[in-house]
Short mmCIF file of C-alpha atoms and ligand atoms in Angstrom, two decimals:
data_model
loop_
_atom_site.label_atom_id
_atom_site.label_comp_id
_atom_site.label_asym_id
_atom_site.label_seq_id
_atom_site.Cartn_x
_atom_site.Cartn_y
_atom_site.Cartn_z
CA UNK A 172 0.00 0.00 0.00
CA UNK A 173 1.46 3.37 -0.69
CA UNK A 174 2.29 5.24 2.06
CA UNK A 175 0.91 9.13 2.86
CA UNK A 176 3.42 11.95 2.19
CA UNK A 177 4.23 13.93 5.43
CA UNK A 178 5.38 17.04 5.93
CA UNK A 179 7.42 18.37 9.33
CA UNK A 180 7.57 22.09 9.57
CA UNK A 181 10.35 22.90 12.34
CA UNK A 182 13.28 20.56 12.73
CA UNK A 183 14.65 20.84 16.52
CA UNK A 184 15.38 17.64 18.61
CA UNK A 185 11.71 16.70 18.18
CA UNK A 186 11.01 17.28 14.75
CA UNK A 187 14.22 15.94 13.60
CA UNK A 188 13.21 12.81 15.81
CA UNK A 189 9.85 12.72 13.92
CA UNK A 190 11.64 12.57 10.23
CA UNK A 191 14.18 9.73 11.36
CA UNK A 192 11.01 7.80 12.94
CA UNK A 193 9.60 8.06 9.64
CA UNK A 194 12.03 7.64 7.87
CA UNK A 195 12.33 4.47 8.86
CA UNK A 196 8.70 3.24 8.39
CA UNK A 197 9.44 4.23 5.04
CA UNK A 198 7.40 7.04 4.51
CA UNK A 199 8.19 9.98 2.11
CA UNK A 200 8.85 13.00 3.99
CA UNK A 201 8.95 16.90 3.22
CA UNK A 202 10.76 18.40 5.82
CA UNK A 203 10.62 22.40 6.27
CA UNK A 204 13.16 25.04 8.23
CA UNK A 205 14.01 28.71 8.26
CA UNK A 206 17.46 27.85 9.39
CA UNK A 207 19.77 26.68 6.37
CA UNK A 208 22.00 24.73 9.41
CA UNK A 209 18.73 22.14 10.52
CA UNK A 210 18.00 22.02 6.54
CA UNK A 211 21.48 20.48 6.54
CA UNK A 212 21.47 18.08 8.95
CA UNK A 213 17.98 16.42 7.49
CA UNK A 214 19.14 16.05 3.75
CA UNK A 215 20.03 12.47 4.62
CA UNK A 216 16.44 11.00 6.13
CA UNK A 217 14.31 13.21 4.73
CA UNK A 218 12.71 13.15 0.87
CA UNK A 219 13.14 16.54 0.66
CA UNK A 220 14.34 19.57 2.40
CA UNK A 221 13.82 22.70 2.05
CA UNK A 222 14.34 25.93 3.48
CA UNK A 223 11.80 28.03 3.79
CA UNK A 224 9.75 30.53 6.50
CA UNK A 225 6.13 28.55 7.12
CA UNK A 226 4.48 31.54 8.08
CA UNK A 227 4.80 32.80 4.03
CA UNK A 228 1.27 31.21 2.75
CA UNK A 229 2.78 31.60 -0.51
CA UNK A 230 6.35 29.42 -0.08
CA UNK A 231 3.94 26.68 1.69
CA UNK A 232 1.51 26.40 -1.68
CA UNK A 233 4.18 26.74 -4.00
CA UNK A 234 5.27 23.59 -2.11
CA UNK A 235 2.13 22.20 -2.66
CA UNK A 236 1.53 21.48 1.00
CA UNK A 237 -2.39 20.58 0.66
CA UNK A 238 -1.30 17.67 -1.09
CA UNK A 239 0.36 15.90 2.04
CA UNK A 240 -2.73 14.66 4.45
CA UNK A 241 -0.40 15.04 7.51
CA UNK A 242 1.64 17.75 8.36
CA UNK A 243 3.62 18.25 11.95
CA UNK A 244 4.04 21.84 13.14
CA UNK A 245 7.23 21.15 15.43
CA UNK A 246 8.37 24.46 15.77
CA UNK A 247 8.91 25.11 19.40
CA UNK A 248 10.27 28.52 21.14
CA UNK A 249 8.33 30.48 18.57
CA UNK A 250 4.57 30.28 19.14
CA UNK A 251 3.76 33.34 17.02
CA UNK A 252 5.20 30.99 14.11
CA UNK A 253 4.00 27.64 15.71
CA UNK A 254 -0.07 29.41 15.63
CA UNK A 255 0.18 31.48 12.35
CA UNK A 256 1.78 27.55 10.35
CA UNK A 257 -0.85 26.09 11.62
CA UNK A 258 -3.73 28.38 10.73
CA UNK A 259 -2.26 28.98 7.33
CA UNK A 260 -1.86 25.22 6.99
CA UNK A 261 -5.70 24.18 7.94
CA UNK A 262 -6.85 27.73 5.50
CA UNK A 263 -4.88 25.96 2.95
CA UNK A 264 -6.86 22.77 3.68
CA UNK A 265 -4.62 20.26 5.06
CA UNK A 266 -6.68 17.23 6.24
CA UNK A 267 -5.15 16.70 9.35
CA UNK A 268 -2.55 19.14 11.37
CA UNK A 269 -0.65 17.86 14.15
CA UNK A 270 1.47 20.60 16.41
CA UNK A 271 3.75 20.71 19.01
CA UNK A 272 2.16 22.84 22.16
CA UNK A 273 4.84 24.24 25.09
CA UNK A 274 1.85 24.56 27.62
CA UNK A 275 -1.92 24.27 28.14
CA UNK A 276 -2.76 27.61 27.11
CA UNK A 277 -0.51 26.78 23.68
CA UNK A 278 -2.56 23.82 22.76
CA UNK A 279 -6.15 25.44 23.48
CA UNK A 280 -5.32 28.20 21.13
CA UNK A 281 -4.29 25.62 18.63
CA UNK A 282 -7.09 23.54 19.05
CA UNK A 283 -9.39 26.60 18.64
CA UNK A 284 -7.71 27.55 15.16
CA UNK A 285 -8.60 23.98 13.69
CA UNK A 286 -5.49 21.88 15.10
CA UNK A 287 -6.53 18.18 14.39
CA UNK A 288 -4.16 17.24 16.91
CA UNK A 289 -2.03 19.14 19.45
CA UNK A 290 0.80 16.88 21.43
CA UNK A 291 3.06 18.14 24.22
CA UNK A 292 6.11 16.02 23.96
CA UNK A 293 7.74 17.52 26.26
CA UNK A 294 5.13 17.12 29.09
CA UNK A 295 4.25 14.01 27.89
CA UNK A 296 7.88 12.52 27.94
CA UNK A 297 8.13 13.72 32.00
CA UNK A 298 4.98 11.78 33.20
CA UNK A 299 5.45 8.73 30.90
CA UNK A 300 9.24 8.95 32.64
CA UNK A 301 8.15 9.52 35.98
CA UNK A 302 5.94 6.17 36.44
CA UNK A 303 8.37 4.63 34.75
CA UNK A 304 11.24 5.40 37.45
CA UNK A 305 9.39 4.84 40.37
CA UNK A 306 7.18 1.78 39.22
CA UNK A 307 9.58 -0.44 37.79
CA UNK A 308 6.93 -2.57 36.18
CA UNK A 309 4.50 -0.75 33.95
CA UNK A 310 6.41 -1.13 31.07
CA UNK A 311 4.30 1.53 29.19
CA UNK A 312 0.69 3.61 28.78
CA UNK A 313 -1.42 5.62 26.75
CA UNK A 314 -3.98 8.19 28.02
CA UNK A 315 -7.17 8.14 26.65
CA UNK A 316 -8.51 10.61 28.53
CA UNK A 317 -7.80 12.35 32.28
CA UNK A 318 -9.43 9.50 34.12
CA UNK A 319 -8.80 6.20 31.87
CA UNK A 320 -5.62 4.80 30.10
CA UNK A 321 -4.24 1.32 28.71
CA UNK A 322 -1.39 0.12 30.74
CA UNK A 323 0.99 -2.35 29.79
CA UNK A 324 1.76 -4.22 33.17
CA UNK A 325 4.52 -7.06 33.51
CA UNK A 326 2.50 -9.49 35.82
CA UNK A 327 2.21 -8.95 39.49
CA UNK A 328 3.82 -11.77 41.73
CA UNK A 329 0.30 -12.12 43.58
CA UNK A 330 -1.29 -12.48 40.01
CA UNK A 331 1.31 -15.03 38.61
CA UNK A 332 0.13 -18.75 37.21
CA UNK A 333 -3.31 -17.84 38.19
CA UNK A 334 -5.94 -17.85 35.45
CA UNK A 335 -7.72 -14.75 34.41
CA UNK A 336 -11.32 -16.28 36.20
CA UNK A 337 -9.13 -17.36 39.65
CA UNK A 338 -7.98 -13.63 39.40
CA UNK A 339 -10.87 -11.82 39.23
CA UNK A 340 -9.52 -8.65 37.55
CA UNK A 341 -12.63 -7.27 36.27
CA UNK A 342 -14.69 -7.18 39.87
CA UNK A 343 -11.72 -6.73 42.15
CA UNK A 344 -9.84 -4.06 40.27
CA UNK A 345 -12.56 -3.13 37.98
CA UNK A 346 -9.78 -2.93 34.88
CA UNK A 347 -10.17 -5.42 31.47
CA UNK A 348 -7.30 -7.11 30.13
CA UNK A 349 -7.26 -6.16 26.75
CA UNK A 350 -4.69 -8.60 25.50
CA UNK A 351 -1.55 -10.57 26.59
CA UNK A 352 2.13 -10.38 25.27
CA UNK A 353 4.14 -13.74 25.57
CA UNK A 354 7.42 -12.81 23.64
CA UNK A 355 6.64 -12.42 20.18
CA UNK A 356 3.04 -13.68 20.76
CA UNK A 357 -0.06 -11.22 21.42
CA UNK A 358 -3.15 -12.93 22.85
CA UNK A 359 -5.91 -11.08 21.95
CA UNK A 360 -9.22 -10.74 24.15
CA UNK A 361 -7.76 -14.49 26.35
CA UNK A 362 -10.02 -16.39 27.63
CA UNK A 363 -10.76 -16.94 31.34
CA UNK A 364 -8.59 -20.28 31.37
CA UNK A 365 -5.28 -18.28 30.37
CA UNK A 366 -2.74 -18.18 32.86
CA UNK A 367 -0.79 -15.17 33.47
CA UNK A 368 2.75 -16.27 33.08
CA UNK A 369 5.71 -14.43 35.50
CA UNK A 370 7.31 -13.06 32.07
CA UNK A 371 3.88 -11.99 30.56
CA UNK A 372 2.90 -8.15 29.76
CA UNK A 373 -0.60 -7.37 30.94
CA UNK A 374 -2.22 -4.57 28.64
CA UNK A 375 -5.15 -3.08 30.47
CA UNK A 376 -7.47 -0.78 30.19
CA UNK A 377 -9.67 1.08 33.26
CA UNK A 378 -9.46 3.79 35.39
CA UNK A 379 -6.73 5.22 36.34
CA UNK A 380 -7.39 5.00 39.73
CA UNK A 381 -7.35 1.16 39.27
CA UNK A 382 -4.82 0.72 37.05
CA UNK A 383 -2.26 2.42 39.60
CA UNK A 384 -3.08 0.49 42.30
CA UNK A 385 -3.19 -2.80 40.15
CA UNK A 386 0.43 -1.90 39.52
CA UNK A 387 1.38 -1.37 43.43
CA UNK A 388 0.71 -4.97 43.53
CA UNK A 389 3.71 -7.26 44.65
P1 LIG B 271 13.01 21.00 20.34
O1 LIG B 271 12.73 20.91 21.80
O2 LIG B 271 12.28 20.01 19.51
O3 LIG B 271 14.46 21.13 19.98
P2 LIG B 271 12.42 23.71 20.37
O4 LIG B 271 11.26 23.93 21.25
O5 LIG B 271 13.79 24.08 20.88
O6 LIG B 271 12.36 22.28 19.84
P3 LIG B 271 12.86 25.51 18.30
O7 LIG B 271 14.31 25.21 18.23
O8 LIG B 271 12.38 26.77 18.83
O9 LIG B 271 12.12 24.37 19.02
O10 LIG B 271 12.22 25.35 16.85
C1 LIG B 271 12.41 24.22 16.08
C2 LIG B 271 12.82 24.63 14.68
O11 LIG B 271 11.81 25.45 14.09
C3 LIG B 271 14.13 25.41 14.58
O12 LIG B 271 15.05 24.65 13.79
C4 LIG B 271 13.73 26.70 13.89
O13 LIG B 271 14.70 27.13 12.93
C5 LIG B 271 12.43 26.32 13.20
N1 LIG B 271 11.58 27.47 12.91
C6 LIG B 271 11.27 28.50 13.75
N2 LIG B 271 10.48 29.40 13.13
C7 LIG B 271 10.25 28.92 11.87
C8 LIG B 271 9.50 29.38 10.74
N3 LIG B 271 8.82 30.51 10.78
N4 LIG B 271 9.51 28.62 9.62
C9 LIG B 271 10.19 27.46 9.58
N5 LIG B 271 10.92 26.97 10.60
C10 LIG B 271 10.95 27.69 11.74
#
């Protein structure tokens, strides 16, 4: 299947992270910068590269940016030029804009100007990092909203070799496992005779709330 171009306006740490991600799933990639020096350091991962100041409506259509369905706004320290790319961007009709907010109030202006999707990487990175150095056994999570998430859980010791029915998960800790990973294997929706193996990731979804104090278990 042929694979979406993507653009990535702004090519600091995270946006030049972005392009070598991509890179590597193979996608084509347009990658935008003011700075001639970032431009540079790009030409190797990215499709194209080209230098050019995204707040000019007129560089970004010459560039024939309505043609790529996802574009990243990654530019950071400037938010005048973060807001006005992004605007410009959705007025030029891109399907789906995805920017890089530096705080709350950031990311409500962006979603108010038409932003499909506004990520905080920075914030983000911190509280993903902080469970992750105190708890050494939620391997990882996504946030669906402020109260639930999916956690991926190694097993608890009081949960190993018993089977999902003996453990009761759903009425004692009110979460659902989702699926199992064994290795290379993903068990999808198990059934209530699968045992949860020592070396098995848990991936869970529920409240917070629950999730957090499935993982204090021991
Ligand atoms: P990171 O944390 O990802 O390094 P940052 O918050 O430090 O990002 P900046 O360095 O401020 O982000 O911006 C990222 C890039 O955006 C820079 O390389 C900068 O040259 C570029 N940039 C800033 N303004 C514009 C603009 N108007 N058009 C195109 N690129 C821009």
């Amino acid at each position: 299947m042929k694979k979406t171009p993507i653009a990535v306006i702004g090519l600091g740490r995270f946006g030049y992270s972005l392009i070598g991600e991509f890179n590597k799933m193979g996608y084509e990639i347009l990658a935008i910068d003011i700075d001639q020096a970032s431009i540079n350091k790009v030409r190797d991962i990215a499709t194209h590269a080209v230098r050019a100041d995204s707040m000019d409506e007129e560089v970004l259509k010459s560039l024939g940016i309505r043609n790529f369905d996802i574009v990243v706004v990654a530019i950071g320290d400037d938010i005048q030029a973060n807001i006005l790319t992004a605007i410009t961007l959705k007025e030029l009709g891109v399907k789906k804009v995805i920017a890089k907010a530096k705080n709350e109030l950031h990311g409500k202006v962006l979603e108010k100007i038409g932003a499909d999707i506004v990520v905080y990487p920075e914030r983000d990175m911190a509280v993903k990092l902080a469970h992750s150095l105190v708890r050494d056994n939620i391997i990882d999570y996504i946030n669906l909203s402020n109260e639930y998430s999916i956690f991926e859980l190694l097993t608890p010791r009081q949960l190993t070799g018993k089977t999902l029915a003996a453990s009761n998960l759903r009425q004692k800790f009110k979460v659902n496992l989702v699926a199992i990973k064994r290795g290379n294997e993903i068990i999808v929706t198990p059934t209530p005779e699968e045992e949860m193996l020592a070396s098995d990731i848990l991936i869970l979804l529920g409240h917070n709330d629950n999730l957090e104090e499935l993982s204090r278990l021991n």
